[in-house]
Short mmCIF file of C-alpha atoms in Angstrom, two decimals:
data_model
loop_
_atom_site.label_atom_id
_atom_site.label_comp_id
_atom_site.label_asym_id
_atom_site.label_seq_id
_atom_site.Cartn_x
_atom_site.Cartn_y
_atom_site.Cartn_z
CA UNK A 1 -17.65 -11.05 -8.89
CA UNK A 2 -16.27 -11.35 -12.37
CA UNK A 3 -13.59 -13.87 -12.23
CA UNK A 4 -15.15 -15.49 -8.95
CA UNK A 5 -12.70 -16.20 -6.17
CA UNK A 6 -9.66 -17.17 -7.80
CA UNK A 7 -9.82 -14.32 -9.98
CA UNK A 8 -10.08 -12.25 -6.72
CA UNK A 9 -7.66 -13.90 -4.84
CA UNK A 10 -5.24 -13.45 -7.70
CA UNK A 11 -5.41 -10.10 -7.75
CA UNK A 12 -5.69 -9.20 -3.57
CA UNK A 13 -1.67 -11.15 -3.67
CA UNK A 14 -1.13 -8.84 -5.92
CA UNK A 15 -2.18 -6.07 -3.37
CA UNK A 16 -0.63 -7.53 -0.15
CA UNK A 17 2.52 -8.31 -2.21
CA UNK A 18 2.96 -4.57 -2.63
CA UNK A 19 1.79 -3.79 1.29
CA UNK A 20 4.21 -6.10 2.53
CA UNK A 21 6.92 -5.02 0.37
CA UNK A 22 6.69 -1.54 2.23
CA UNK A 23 5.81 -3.10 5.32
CA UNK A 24 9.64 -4.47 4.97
CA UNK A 25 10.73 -0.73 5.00
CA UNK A 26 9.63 -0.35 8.70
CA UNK A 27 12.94 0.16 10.40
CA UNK A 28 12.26 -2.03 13.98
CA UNK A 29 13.00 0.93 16.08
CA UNK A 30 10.24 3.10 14.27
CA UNK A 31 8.07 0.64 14.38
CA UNK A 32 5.60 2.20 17.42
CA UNK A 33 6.52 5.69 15.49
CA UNK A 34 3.13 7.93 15.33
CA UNK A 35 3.40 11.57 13.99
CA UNK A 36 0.88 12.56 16.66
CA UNK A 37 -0.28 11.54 20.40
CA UNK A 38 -2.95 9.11 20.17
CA UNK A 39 -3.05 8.33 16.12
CA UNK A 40 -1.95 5.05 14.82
CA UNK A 41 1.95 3.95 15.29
CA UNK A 42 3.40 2.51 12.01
CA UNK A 43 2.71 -1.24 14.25
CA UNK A 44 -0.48 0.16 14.65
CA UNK A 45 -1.19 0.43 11.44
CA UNK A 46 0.39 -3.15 10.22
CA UNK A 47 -1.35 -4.97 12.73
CA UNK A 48 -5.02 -3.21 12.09
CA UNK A 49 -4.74 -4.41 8.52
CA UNK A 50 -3.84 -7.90 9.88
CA UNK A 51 -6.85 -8.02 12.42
CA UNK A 52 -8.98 -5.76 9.91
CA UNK A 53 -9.01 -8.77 7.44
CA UNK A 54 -9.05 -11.74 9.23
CA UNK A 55 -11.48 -10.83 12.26
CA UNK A 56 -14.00 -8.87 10.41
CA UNK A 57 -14.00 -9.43 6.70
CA UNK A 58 -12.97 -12.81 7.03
CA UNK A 59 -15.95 -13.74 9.95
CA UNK A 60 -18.08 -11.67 8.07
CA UNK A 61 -18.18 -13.59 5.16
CA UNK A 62 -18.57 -16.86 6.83
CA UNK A 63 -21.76 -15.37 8.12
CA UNK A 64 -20.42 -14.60 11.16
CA UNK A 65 -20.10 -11.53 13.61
CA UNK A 66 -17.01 -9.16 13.54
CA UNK A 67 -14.34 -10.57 16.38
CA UNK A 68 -11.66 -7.32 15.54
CA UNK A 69 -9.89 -7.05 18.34
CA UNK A 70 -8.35 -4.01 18.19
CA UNK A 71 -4.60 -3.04 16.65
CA UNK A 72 -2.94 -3.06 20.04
CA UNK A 73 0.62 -4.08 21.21
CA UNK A 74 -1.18 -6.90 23.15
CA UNK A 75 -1.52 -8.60 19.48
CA UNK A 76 2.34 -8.67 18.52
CA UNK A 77 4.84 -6.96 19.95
CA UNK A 78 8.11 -5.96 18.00
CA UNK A 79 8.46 -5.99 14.41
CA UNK A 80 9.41 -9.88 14.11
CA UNK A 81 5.94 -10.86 15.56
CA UNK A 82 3.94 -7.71 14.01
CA UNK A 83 5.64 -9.42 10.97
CA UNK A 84 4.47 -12.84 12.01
CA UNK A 85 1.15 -12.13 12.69
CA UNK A 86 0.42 -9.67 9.40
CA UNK A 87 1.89 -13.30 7.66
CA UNK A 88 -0.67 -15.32 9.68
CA UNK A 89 -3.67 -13.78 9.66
CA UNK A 90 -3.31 -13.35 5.70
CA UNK A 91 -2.73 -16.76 5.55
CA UNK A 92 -6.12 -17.51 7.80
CA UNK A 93 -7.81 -14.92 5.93
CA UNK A 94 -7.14 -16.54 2.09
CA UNK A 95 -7.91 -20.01 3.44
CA UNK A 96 -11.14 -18.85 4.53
CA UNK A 97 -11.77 -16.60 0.93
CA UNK A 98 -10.88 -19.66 -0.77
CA UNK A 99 -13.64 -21.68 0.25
CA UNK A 100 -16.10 -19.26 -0.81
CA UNK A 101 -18.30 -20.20 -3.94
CA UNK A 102 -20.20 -18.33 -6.89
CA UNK A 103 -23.15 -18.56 -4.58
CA UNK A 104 -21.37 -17.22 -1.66
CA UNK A 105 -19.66 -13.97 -3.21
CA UNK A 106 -23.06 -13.14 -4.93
CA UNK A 107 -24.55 -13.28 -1.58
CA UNK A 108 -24.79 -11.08 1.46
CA UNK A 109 -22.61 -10.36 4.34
CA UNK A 110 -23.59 -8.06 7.27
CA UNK A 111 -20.88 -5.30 8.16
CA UNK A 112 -20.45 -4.61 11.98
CA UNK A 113 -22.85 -1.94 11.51
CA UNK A 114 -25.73 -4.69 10.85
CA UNK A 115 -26.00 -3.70 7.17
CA UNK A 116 -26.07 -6.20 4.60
CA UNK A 117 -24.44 -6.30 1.58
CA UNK A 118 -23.23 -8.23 -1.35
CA UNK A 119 -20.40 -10.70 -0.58
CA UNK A 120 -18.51 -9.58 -3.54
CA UNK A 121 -18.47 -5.84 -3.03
CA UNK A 122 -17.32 -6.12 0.63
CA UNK A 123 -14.26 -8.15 -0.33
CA UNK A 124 -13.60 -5.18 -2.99
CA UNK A 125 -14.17 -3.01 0.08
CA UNK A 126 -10.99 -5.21 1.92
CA UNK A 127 -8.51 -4.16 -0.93
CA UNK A 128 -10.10 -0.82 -0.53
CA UNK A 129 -9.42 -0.99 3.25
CA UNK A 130 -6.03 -2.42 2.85
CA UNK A 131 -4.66 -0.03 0.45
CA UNK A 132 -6.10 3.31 2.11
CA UNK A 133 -3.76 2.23 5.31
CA UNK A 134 -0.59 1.19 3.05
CA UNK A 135 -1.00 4.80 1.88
CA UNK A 136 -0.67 5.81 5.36
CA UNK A 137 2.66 3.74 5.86
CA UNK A 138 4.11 5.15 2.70
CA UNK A 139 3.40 8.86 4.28
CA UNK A 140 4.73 7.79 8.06
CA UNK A 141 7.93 6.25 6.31
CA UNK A 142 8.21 9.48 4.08
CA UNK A 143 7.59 11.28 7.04
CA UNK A 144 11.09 10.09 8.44
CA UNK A 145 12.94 10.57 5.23
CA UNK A 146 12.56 6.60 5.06
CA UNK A 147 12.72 5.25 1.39
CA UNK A 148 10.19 3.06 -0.08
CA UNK A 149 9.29 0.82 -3.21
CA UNK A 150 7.92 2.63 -6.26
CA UNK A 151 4.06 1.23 -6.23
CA UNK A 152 4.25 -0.34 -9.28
CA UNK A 153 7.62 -0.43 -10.37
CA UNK A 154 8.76 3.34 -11.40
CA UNK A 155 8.62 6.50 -9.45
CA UNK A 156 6.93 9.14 -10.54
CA UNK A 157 9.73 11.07 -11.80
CA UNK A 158 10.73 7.84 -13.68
CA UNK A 159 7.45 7.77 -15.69
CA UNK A 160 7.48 11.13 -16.69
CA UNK A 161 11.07 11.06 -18.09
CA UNK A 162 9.51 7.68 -20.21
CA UNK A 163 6.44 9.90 -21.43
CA UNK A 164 5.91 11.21 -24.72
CA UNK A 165 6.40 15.37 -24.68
#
């Protein structure tokens, strides 16, 4: 990984920093909102990320087995501890990244599906992860006419007023 760790690391704050700023848009009585029977609730979703990275891609890189537990009320309950628990297992998770060396990222880790594969490309698959499900919470929230932070600072609307015609 170019940049090793701290070059990673730098860059995945930058990623959660943006999650959990939309993750703050979660009104506490949506928070177990799901568009359909059976799909993932907006605490669904928040608390999969949290378990996501710090019971599988976090135990995976150690060289351990996945111990994801599921995304279930049973984990945190109400948006103060969904909150709490998105904060801790981040904080788990980094402290655990953070020991990893040169050595260790251009290694292999084996996915819960017993493949093996480069260290390095399955914490790029994390961000990857991560993002695909704040895309989700974006669409819930705009689903109930809920508004959110622009991404990166500007809406779209915003950008194309600054562009050259």
């Amino acid at each position: 990984m170019e940049g090793g760790i701290r070059a990673f690391l730098e860059h995945y704050e930058k990623v959660r920093g943006r999650t959990s700023r939309v993750v703050d848009c979660i009104p506490a009585d949506r928070l177990e909102w799901t568009w359909r029977e059976g799909k993932f609730t907006l605490g669904d979703l928040v608390r999969h990320i949290a378990a996501i990275e710090r019971y599988m891609y976090a135990e995976n890189v150690q060289g351990k087995p996945s111990r994801y537990p599921g995304h279930g009320r049973e984990l945190a309950d109400g948006l103060p501890a969904v909150r709490a628990f998105f904060d801790r297992t981040h904080e788990e998770s980094v402290a655990i990244f953070s020991k990893l060396t040169d050595a260790d990222l251009a290694g292999k880790s084996v996915t819960p599906v017993g493949a093996a594969i480069t260290t390095s490309k399955w914490l790029r698959a994390l961000v990857e992860h991560e993002i695909h499900h704040r895309g989700q919470i974006y669409l819930y929230l705009s689903m109930l006419d809920i508004k959110t932070p622009p991404i990166y600072g500007m809406t779209s609307e915003q950008v194309k007023e600054k562009s050259v015609r």
